[in-house]
mmCIF file of C-alpha atoms in Angstrom:
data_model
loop_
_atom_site.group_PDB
_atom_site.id
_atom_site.type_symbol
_atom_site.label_atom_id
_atom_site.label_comp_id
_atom_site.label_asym_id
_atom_site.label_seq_id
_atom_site.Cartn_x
_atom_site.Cartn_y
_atom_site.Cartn_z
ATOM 1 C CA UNK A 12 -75.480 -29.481 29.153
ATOM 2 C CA UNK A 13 -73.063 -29.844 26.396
ATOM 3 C CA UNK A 14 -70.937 -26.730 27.925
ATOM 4 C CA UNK A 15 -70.919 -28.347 31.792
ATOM 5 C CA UNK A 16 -69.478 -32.140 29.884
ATOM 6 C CA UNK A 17 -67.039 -29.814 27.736
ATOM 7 C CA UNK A 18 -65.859 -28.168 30.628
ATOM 8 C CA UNK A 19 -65.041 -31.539 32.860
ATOM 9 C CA UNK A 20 -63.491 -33.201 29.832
ATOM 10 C CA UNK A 21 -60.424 -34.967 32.095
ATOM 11 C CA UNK A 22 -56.765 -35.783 31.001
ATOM 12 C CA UNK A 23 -54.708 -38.156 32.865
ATOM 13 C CA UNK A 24 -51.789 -36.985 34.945
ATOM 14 C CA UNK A 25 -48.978 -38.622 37.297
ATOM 15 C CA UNK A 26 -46.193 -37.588 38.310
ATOM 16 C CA UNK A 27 -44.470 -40.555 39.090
ATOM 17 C CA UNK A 28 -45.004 -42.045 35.707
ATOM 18 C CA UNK A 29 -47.737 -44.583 36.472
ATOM 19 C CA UNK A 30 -51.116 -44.242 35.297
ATOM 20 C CA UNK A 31 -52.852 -44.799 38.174
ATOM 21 C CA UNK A 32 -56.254 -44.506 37.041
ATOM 22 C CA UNK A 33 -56.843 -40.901 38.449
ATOM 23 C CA UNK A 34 -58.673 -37.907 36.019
ATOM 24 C CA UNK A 35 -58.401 -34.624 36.555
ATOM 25 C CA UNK A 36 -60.611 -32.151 35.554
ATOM 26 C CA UNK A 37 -60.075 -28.613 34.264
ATOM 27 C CA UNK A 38 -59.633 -26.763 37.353
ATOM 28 C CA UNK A 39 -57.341 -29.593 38.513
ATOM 29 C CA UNK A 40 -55.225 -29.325 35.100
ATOM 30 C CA UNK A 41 -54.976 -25.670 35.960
ATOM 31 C CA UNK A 42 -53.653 -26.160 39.518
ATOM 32 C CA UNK A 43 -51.099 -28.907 38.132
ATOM 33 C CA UNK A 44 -50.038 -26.837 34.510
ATOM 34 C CA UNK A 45 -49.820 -23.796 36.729
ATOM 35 C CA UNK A 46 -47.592 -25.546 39.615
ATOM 36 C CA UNK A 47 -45.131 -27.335 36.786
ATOM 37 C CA UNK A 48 -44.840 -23.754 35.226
ATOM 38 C CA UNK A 49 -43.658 -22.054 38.694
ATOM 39 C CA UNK A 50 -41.058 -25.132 39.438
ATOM 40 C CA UNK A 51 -40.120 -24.384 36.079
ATOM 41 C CA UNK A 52 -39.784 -20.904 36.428
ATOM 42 C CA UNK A 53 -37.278 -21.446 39.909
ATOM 43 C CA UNK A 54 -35.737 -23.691 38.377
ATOM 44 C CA UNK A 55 -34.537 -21.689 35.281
ATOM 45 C CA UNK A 56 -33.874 -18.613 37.668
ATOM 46 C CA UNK A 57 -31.552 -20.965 39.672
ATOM 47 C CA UNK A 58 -29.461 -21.812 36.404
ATOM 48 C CA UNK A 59 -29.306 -18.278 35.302
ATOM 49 C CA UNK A 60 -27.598 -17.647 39.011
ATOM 50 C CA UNK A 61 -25.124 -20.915 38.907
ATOM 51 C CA UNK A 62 -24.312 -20.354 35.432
ATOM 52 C CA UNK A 63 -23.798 -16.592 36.385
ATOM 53 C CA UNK A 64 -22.226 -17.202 39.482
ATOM 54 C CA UNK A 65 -19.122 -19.899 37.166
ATOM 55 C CA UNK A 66 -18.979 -17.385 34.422
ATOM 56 C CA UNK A 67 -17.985 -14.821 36.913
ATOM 57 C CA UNK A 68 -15.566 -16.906 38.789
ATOM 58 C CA UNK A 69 -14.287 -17.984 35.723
ATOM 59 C CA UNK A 70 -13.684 -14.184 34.168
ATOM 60 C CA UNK A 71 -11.819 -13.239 37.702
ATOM 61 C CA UNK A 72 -9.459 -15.631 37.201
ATOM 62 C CA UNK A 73 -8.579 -14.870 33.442
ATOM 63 C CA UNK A 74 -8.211 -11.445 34.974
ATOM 64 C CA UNK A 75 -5.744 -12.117 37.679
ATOM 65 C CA UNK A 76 -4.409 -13.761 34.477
ATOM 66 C CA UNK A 77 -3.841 -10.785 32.291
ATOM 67 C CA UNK A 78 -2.553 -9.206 34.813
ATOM 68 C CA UNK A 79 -0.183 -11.545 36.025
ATOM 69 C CA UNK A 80 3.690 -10.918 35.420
ATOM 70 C CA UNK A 81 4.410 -14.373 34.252
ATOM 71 C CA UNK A 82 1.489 -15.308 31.888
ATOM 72 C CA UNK A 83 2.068 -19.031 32.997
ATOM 73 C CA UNK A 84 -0.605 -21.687 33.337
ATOM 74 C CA UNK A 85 -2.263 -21.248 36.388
ATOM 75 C CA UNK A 86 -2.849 -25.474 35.624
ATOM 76 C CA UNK A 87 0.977 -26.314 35.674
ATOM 77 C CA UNK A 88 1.123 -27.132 39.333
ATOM 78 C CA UNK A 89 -1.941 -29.509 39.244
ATOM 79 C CA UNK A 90 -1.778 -31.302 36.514
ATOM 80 C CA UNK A 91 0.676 -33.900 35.314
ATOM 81 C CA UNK A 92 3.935 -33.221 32.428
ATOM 82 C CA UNK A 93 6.595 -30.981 32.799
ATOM 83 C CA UNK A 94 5.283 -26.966 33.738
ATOM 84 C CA UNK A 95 5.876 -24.582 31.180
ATOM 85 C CA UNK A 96 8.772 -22.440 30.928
ATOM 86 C CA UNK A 97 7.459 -19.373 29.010
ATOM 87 C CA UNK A 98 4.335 -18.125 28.128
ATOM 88 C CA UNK A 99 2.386 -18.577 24.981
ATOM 89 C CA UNK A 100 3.241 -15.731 22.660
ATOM 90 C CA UNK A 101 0.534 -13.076 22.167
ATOM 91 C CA UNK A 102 -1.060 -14.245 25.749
ATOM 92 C CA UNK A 103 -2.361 -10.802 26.371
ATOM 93 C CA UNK A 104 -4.471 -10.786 22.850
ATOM 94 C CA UNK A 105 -5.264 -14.299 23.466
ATOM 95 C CA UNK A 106 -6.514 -13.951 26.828
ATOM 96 C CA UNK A 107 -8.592 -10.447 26.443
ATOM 97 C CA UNK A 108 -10.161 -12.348 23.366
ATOM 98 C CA UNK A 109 -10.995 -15.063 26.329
ATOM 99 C CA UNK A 110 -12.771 -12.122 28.381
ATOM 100 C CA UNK A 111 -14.807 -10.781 25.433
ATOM 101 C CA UNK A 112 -15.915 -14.533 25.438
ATOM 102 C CA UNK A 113 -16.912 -14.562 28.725
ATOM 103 C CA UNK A 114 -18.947 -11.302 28.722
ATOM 104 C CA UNK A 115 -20.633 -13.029 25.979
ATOM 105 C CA UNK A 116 -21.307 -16.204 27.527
ATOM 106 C CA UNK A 117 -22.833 -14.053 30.497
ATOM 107 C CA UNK A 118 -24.990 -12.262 28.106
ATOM 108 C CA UNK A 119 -26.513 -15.807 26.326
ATOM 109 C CA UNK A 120 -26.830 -16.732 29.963
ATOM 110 C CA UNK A 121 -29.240 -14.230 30.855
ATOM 111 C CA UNK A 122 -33.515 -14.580 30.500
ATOM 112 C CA UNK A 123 -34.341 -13.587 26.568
ATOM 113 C CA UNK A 124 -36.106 -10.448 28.007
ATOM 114 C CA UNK A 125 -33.195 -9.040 30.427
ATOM 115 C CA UNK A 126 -32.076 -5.801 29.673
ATOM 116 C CA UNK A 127 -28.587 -6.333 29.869
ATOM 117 C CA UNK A 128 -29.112 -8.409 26.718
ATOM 118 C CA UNK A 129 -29.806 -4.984 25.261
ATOM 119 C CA UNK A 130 -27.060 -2.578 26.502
ATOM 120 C CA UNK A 131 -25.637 -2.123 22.651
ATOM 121 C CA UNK A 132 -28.252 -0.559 20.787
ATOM 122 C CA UNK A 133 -28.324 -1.690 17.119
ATOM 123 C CA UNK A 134 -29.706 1.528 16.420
ATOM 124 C CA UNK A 135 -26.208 3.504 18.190
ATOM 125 C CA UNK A 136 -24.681 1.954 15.331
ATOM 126 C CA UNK A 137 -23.936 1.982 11.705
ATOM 127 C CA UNK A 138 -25.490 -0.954 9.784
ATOM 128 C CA UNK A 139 -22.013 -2.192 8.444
ATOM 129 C CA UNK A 140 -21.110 -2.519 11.944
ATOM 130 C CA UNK A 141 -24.600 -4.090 13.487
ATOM 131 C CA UNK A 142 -23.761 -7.511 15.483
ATOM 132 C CA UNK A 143 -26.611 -9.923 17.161
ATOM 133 C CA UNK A 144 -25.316 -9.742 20.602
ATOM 134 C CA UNK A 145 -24.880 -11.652 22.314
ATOM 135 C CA UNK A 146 -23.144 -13.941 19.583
ATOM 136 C CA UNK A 147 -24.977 -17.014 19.179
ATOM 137 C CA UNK A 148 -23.077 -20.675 19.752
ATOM 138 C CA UNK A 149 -22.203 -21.591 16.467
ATOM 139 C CA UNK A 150 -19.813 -18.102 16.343
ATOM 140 C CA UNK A 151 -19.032 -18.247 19.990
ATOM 141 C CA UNK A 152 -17.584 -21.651 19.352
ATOM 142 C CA UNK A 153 -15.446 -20.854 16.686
ATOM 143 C CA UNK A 154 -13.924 -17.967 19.200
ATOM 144 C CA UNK A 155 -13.418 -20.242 22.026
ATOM 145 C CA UNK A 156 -11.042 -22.710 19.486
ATOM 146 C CA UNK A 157 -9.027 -20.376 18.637
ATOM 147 C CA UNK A 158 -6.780 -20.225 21.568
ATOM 148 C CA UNK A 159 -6.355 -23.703 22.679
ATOM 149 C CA UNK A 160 -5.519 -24.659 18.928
ATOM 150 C CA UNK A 161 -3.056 -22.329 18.710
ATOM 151 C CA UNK A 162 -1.420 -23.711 22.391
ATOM 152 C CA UNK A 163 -1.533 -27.599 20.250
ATOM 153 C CA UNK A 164 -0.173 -26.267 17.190
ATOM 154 C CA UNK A 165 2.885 -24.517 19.187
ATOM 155 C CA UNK A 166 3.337 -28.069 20.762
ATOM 156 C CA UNK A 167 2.284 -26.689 24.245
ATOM 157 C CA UNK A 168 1.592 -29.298 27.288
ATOM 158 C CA UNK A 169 -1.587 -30.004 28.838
ATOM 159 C CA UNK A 170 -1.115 -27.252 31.185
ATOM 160 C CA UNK A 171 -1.384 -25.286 28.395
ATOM 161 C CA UNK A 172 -4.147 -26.096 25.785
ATOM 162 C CA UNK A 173 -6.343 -26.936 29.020
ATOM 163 C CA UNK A 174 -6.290 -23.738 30.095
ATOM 164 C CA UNK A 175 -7.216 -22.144 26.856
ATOM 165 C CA UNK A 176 -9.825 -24.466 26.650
ATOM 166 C CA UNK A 177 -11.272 -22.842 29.656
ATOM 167 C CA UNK A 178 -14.212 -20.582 27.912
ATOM 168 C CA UNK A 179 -14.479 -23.594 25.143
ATOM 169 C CA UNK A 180 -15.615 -25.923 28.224
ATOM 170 C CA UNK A 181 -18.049 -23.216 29.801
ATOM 171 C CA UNK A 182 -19.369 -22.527 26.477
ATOM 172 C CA UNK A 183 -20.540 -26.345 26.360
ATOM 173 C CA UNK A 184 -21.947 -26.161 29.650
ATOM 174 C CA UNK A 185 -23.914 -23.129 28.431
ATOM 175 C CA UNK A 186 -25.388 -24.554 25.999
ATOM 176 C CA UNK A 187 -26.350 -27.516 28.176
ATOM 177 C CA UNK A 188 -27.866 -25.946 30.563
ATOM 178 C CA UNK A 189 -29.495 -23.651 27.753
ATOM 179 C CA UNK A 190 -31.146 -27.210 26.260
ATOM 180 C CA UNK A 191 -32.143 -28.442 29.636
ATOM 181 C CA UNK A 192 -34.336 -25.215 30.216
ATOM 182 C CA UNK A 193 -35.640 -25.266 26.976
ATOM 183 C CA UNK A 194 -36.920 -29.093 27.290
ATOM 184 C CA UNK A 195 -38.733 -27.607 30.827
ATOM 185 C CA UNK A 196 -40.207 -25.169 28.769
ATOM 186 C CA UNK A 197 -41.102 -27.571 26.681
ATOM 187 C CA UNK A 198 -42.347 -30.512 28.369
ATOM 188 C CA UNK A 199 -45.422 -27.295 30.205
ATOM 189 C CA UNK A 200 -46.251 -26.461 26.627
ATOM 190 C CA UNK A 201 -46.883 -29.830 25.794
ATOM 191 C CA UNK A 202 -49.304 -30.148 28.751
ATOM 192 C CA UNK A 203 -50.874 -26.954 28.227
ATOM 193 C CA UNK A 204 -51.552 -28.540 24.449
ATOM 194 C CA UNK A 205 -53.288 -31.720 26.181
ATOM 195 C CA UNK A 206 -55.449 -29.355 28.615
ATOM 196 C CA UNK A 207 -56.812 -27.231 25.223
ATOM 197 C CA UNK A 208 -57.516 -30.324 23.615
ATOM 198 C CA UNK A 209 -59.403 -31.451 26.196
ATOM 199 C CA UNK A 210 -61.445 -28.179 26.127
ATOM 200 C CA UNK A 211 -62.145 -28.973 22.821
ATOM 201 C CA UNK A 212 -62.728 -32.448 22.550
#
């Protein structure tokens, strides 16, 4: 008797945020943990493809940059002050160092388990020389200030330090989208903790 009232100990669920009244049982906890998990599965597989998808977009156009003859601001014609005349000296370091960022940025964008995450083999390498790719956003940001501060301390225009502040901007968004998943994840543990405490209540 006491295992048949263990196992129909309810918690209350709604997804509309009103507490309606209604119990569910185990089974029923299982249907509704197990449903929340798979929306929060597509949904996370749906970021990994956008954010892949404006990474990439992104890392064309810095190409096209690098290999452009001018090195010019491909922002001077849309946005407002006077378009620059020259380009930023060093633009081809500055912008390959924007490309390694990128690559990066792709990498922290994939699942934990993908195994592009783990195309450099710490082992292939000497222990001096070990890095945890992908970088991680406190050492990805400092990279992605590095260009754009230059641009503002050579007194560039907005043009300019915009455009640099390119992979700064998708860095953010990264990380964003990074903490939104994460909260998902989150919010189907906590239910999972309610449903084993019901068990054992």
């Amino acid at each position: 008797m006491s295992t048949a009232v263990r196992q129909r100990v309810p918690f209350r669920f709604s997804e509309d945020g009103e507490d309606d009244g209604r119990i569910l049982d185990e089974q029923e906890q299982e249907e509704v943990i197990g449903r929340l998990r798979k929306e929060n599965e597509d949904s996370n597989a749906a970021y990994h493809i956008a954010l892949q998808i404006v990474i990439g977009l992104s890392f064309i156009i810095h190409v096209l940059f690098l290999f452009s003859g001018s090195k010019l601001s491909p922002l001077a014609n849309v946005l407002p002050g006077p378009p620059p005349t020259a380009a930023v000296p060093f633009a081809t370091a500055l912008t390959l160092l924007q490309l390694l960022i990128h690559l990066n940025l792709s990498l922290y964008s994939l699942p934990p388990k993908h195994r592009y995450r783990h195309l450099v083999p710490h082992a292939a390498l000497p222990r001096s020389l070990e890095l945890p790719l992908p970088l991680a956003h406190p050492i990805s940001i400092i990279l992605t200030i590095v260009a754009p501060t230059y641009a503002l301390l050579l007194g560039r225009g907005y043009a300019d330090v915009i455009w640099w502040a390119v992979p700064g901007a998708l860095t953010g968004l990264v990380a964003l989208v990074k903490k939104w998943m994460r909260d998902g994840e989150k919010d189907v543990a906590e239910l999972e903790k309610l449903r084993y405490t019901a068990r054992g209540a």
